Amino acid sequence: MRVLVAVDDSGFAEDLLRAVVTGVRHENAEALVLHVLQPVDTVPPPEMAQGYAPELEDEKQPARVLVERIAAELRKAGFTAQTGVRIGDVANTILGQAAEWRADLIAVGSHGQRSIHDFLLGSVAESVARRAGCSVAIVRRAVEN
């Protein structure tokens, strides 16, 4: 079983981690922990390389720390885990990495809150679920009492 775990820095990573550890059999399970940094302009001008986003340089190191922390927890639970930090449109990059890596499952978090942007364009989780070539688990934040 190959699970792409798409994390962001919104504070939902722990809930997503818990759901993957409790919901996926650990024997022979592989995880790719992925964080995608979205540039201000997802389509660079033709004279700039794809993925060139100097405004995100300061965010790369915290993103690496985040994915390494989640991967370490998955390894403790018995998963083989690798990490990735990519730059691009979040949903498209998750889908592209899942296809390239041949994921059996994409685990992605959902805030459970709808904004006008989500209403008009759709959330990342919804976009991934609609377009993925594999199963998708959408994990909502645990309800606090």
PDB file of C-alpha atoms in Angstrom:
ATOM      1  CA  MET A   1       0.000   0.000   0.000  1.00  0.00           C
ATOM      2  CA  ARG A   2       1.404   3.361  -1.058  1.00  0.00           C
ATOM      3  CA  VAL A   3      -0.085   6.369   0.718  1.00  0.00           C
ATOM      4  CA  LEU A   4       0.609   9.945  -0.307  1.00  0.00           C
ATOM      5  CA  VAL A   5       0.069  12.063   2.810  1.00  0.00           C
ATOM      6  CA  ALA A   6      -0.491  15.669   1.725  1.00  0.00           C
ATOM      7  CA  VAL A   7       0.176  17.983   4.672  1.00  0.00           C
ATOM      8  CA  ASP A   8      -0.003  21.718   5.079  1.00  0.00           C
ATOM      9  CA  ASP A   9       0.994  24.053   7.866  1.00  0.00           C
ATOM     10  CA  SER A  10      -2.543  24.750   9.067  1.00  0.00           C
ATOM     11  CA  GLY A  11      -2.284  22.644  12.218  1.00  0.00           C
ATOM     12  CA  PHE A  12      -4.235  19.700  10.779  1.00  0.00           C
ATOM     13  CA  ALA A  13      -1.133  17.586  10.148  1.00  0.00           C
ATOM     14  CA  GLU A  14      -1.486  15.782  13.488  1.00  0.00           C
ATOM     15  CA  ASP A  15      -5.097  14.805  12.764  1.00  0.00           C
ATOM     16  CA  LEU A  16      -4.092  13.572   9.324  1.00  0.00           C
ATOM     17  CA  LEU A  17      -1.173  11.611  10.787  1.00  0.00           C
ATOM     18  CA  ARG A  18      -3.446   9.993  13.384  1.00  0.00           C
ATOM     19  CA  ALA A  19      -5.963   9.003  10.709  1.00  0.00           C
ATOM     20  CA  VAL A  20      -3.307   7.410   8.503  1.00  0.00           C
ATOM     21  CA  VAL A  21      -1.689   5.514  11.379  1.00  0.00           C
ATOM     22  CA  THR A  22      -5.031   4.162  12.616  1.00  0.00           C
ATOM     23  CA  GLY A  23      -6.647   3.611   9.217  1.00  0.00           C
ATOM     24  CA  VAL A  24      -3.903   1.986   7.122  1.00  0.00           C
ATOM     25  CA  ARG A  25      -2.311  -1.415   7.689  1.00  0.00           C
ATOM     26  CA  HIS A  26       1.357  -0.807   8.458  1.00  0.00           C
ATOM     27  CA  GLU A  27       2.754  -4.046   7.002  1.00  0.00           C
ATOM     28  CA  ASN A  28       4.536  -3.209   3.744  1.00  0.00           C
ATOM     29  CA  ALA A  29       3.019   0.282   3.792  1.00  0.00           C
ATOM     30  CA  GLU A  30       4.924   3.107   2.169  1.00  0.00           C
ATOM     31  CA  ALA A  31       4.199   6.779   2.710  1.00  0.00           C
ATOM     32  CA  LEU A  32       5.211   9.864   0.784  1.00  0.00           C
ATOM     33  CA  VAL A  33       4.722  12.913   2.993  1.00  0.00           C
ATOM     34  CA  LEU A  34       4.242  15.872   0.675  1.00  0.00           C
ATOM     35  CA  HIS A  35       3.939  19.595   1.322  1.00  0.00           C
ATOM     36  CA  VAL A  36       3.208  21.907  -1.602  1.00  0.00           C
ATOM     37  CA  LEU A  37       4.108  25.574  -1.523  1.00  0.00           C
ATOM     38  CA  GLN A  38       1.880  27.573  -3.839  1.00  0.00           C
ATOM     39  CA  PRO A  39       3.496  30.556  -5.557  1.00  0.00           C
ATOM     40  CA  VAL A  40       1.654  33.832  -5.913  1.00  0.00           C
ATOM     41  CA  ASP A  41       1.391  33.190  -9.659  1.00  0.00           C
ATOM     42  CA  THR A  42       1.002  29.478 -10.436  1.00  0.00           C
ATOM     43  CA  VAL A  43       1.738  30.036 -14.140  1.00  0.00           C
ATOM     44  CA  PRO A  44       5.125  31.749 -14.447  1.00  0.00           C
ATOM     45  CA  PRO A  45       5.908  33.982 -17.397  1.00  0.00           C
ATOM     46  CA  PRO A  46       7.533  32.064 -20.292  1.00  0.00           C
ATOM     47  CA  GLU A  47      10.981  33.478 -19.510  1.00  0.00           C
ATOM     48  CA  MET A  48      10.929  31.940 -15.989  1.00  0.00           C
ATOM     49  CA  ALA A  49      11.405  28.272 -15.153  1.00  0.00           C
ATOM     50  CA  GLN A  50       8.418  26.244 -13.943  1.00  0.00           C
ATOM     51  CA  GLY A  51       8.485  26.146 -10.143  1.00  0.00           C
ATOM     52  CA  TYR A  52      10.548  29.335  -9.838  1.00  0.00           C
ATOM     53  CA  ALA A  53       9.127  31.207  -6.862  1.00  0.00           C
ATOM     54  CA  PRO A  54      11.683  33.333  -5.013  1.00  0.00           C
ATOM     55  CA  GLU A  55       8.937  34.568  -2.660  1.00  0.00           C
ATOM     56  CA  LEU A  56       8.767  31.032  -1.193  1.00  0.00           C
ATOM     57  CA  GLU A  57      12.465  30.589  -0.351  1.00  0.00           C
ATOM     58  CA  ASP A  58      11.889  31.396   3.347  1.00  0.00           C
ATOM     59  CA  GLU A  59       9.087  28.807   3.522  1.00  0.00           C
ATOM     60  CA  LYS A  60      11.063  25.839   2.194  1.00  0.00           C
ATOM     61  CA  GLN A  61      12.972  25.043   5.398  1.00  0.00           C
ATOM     62  CA  PRO A  62       9.903  25.067   7.708  1.00  0.00           C
ATOM     63  CA  ALA A  63       8.125  22.888   5.120  1.00  0.00           C
ATOM     64  CA  ARG A  64      11.011  20.404   5.179  1.00  0.00           C
ATOM     65  CA  VAL A  65      10.890  20.315   8.971  1.00  0.00           C
ATOM     66  CA  LEU A  66       7.133  19.644   8.857  1.00  0.00           C
ATOM     67  CA  VAL A  67       7.335  16.738   6.397  1.00  0.00           C
ATOM     68  CA  GLU A  68      10.331  15.205   8.186  1.00  0.00           C
ATOM     69  CA  ARG A  69       8.483  15.332  11.527  1.00  0.00           C
ATOM     70  CA  ILE A  70       5.406  13.615  10.077  1.00  0.00           C
ATOM     71  CA  ALA A  71       7.575  11.043   8.263  1.00  0.00           C
ATOM     72  CA  ALA A  72       9.440  10.253  11.498  1.00  0.00           C
ATOM     73  CA  GLU A  73       6.124   9.550  13.252  1.00  0.00           C
ATOM     74  CA  LEU A  74       5.020   7.306  10.397  1.00  0.00           C
ATOM     75  CA  ARG A  75       8.319   5.405  10.585  1.00  0.00           C
ATOM     76  CA  LYS A  76       7.774   4.874  14.316  1.00  0.00           C
ATOM     77  CA  ALA A  77       4.385   3.358  13.453  1.00  0.00           C
ATOM     78  CA  GLY A  78       5.971   0.915  11.002  1.00  0.00           C
ATOM     79  CA  PHE A  79       5.689   2.713   7.676  1.00  0.00           C
ATOM     80  CA  THR A  80       8.499   3.210   5.209  1.00  0.00           C
ATOM     81  CA  ALA A  81       8.370   6.960   4.662  1.00  0.00           C
ATOM     82  CA  GLN A  82       9.927   9.493   2.351  1.00  0.00           C
ATOM     83  CA  THR A  83       9.322  13.214   2.050  1.00  0.00           C
ATOM     84  CA  GLY A  84       8.887  15.870  -0.565  1.00  0.00           C
ATOM     85  CA  VAL A  85       8.438  19.624  -0.725  1.00  0.00           C
ATOM     86  CA  ARG A  86       7.254  20.928  -4.081  1.00  0.00           C
ATOM     87  CA  ILE A  87       6.278  24.281  -5.552  1.00  0.00           C
ATOM     88  CA  GLY A  88       3.183  24.642  -7.700  1.00  0.00           C
ATOM     89  CA  ASP A  89      -0.578  24.615  -7.705  1.00  0.00           C
ATOM     90  CA  VAL A  90      -1.453  22.552  -4.626  1.00  0.00           C
ATOM     91  CA  ALA A  91      -4.131  20.233  -6.045  1.00  0.00           C
ATOM     92  CA  ASN A  92      -2.359  19.710  -9.375  1.00  0.00           C
ATOM     93  CA  THR A  93       0.957  18.995  -7.667  1.00  0.00           C
ATOM     94  CA  ILE A  94      -0.613  16.483  -5.266  1.00  0.00           C
ATOM     95  CA  LEU A  95      -2.309  14.728  -8.182  1.00  0.00           C
ATOM     96  CA  GLY A  96       0.859  14.743 -10.270  1.00  0.00           C
ATOM     97  CA  GLN A  97       2.991  13.349  -7.467  1.00  0.00           C
ATOM     98  CA  ALA A  98       0.395  10.672  -6.682  1.00  0.00           C
ATOM     99  CA  ALA A  99       0.342   9.540 -10.312  1.00  0.00           C
ATOM    100  CA  GLU A 100       4.127   9.642 -10.668  1.00  0.00           C
ATOM    101  CA  TRP A 101       4.672   7.743  -7.398  1.00  0.00           C
ATOM    102  CA  ARG A 102       1.762   5.369  -8.174  1.00  0.00           C
ATOM    103  CA  ALA A 103      -0.065   6.005  -4.911  1.00  0.00           C
ATOM    104  CA  ASP A 104      -2.872   3.649  -3.880  1.00  0.00           C
ATOM    105  CA  LEU A 105      -4.335   6.279  -1.558  1.00  0.00           C
ATOM    106  CA  ILE A 106      -4.073  10.030  -1.109  1.00  0.00           C
ATOM    107  CA  ALA A 107      -4.712  11.270   2.428  1.00  0.00           C
ATOM    108  CA  VAL A 108      -5.514  14.965   2.563  1.00  0.00           C
ATOM    109  CA  GLY A 109      -6.907  17.213   5.272  1.00  0.00           C
ATOM    110  CA  SER A 110      -9.962  19.397   5.091  1.00  0.00           C
ATOM    111  CA  HIS A 111     -10.640  22.378   7.286  1.00  0.00           C
ATOM    112  CA  GLY A 112     -14.358  21.782   7.087  1.00  0.00           C
ATOM    113  CA  GLN A 113     -14.976  25.485   6.580  1.00  0.00           C
ATOM    114  CA  ARG A 114     -16.356  26.856   3.357  1.00  0.00           C
ATOM    115  CA  SER A 115     -15.239  30.240   2.134  1.00  0.00           C
ATOM    116  CA  ILE A 116     -16.536  32.132  -0.870  1.00  0.00           C
ATOM    117  CA  HIS A 117     -13.341  31.043  -2.663  1.00  0.00           C
ATOM    118  CA  ASP A 118     -14.161  27.376  -1.955  1.00  0.00           C
ATOM    119  CA  PHE A 119     -17.748  27.911  -3.070  1.00  0.00           C
ATOM    120  CA  LEU A 120     -16.656  29.412  -6.378  1.00  0.00           C
ATOM    121  CA  LEU A 121     -13.526  27.376  -7.137  1.00  0.00           C
ATOM    122  CA  GLY A 122     -13.639  24.353  -4.824  1.00  0.00           C
ATOM    123  CA  SER A 123     -11.262  23.337  -2.076  1.00  0.00           C
ATOM    124  CA  VAL A 124      -8.003  21.468  -2.590  1.00  0.00           C
ATOM    125  CA  ALA A 125      -9.451  18.342  -0.940  1.00  0.00           C
ATOM    126  CA  GLU A 126     -12.512  18.399  -3.209  1.00  0.00           C
ATOM    127  CA  SER A 127     -10.416  18.965  -6.311  1.00  0.00           C
ATOM    128  CA  VAL A 128      -8.099  16.078  -5.421  1.00  0.00           C
ATOM    129  CA  ALA A 129     -11.036  13.768  -4.631  1.00  0.00           C
ATOM    130  CA  ARG A 130     -12.784  14.559  -7.926  1.00  0.00           C
ATOM    131  CA  ARG A 131      -9.724  14.142 -10.119  1.00  0.00           C
ATOM    132  CA  ALA A 132      -7.517  11.497  -8.473  1.00  0.00           C
ATOM    133  CA  GLY A 133      -6.710   8.245 -10.204  1.00  0.00           C
ATOM    134  CA  CYS A 134      -6.707   6.416  -6.863  1.00  0.00           C
ATOM    135  CA  SER A 135      -8.694   6.402  -3.627  1.00  0.00           C
ATOM    136  CA  VAL A 136      -8.730   9.585  -1.551  1.00  0.00           C
ATOM    137  CA  ALA A 137      -9.258   9.893   2.195  1.00  0.00           C
ATOM    138  CA  ILE A 138     -10.356  13.346   3.299  1.00  0.00           C
ATOM    139  CA  VAL A 139      -9.629  13.824   6.981  1.00  0.00           C
ATOM    140  CA  ARG A 140     -11.482  16.516   8.884  1.00  0.00           C
ATOM    141  CA  ARG A 141     -10.088  18.115  11.989  1.00  0.00           C
ATOM    142  CA  ALA A 142     -10.993  16.355  15.217  1.00  0.00           C
ATOM    143  CA  VAL A 143     -13.841  18.082  17.043  1.00  0.00           C
ATOM    144  CA  GLU A 144     -12.745  19.528  20.354  1.00  0.00           C
ATOM    145  CA  ASN A 145     -15.184  19.321  23.262  1.00  0.00           C
TER     146      ASN A 145
END
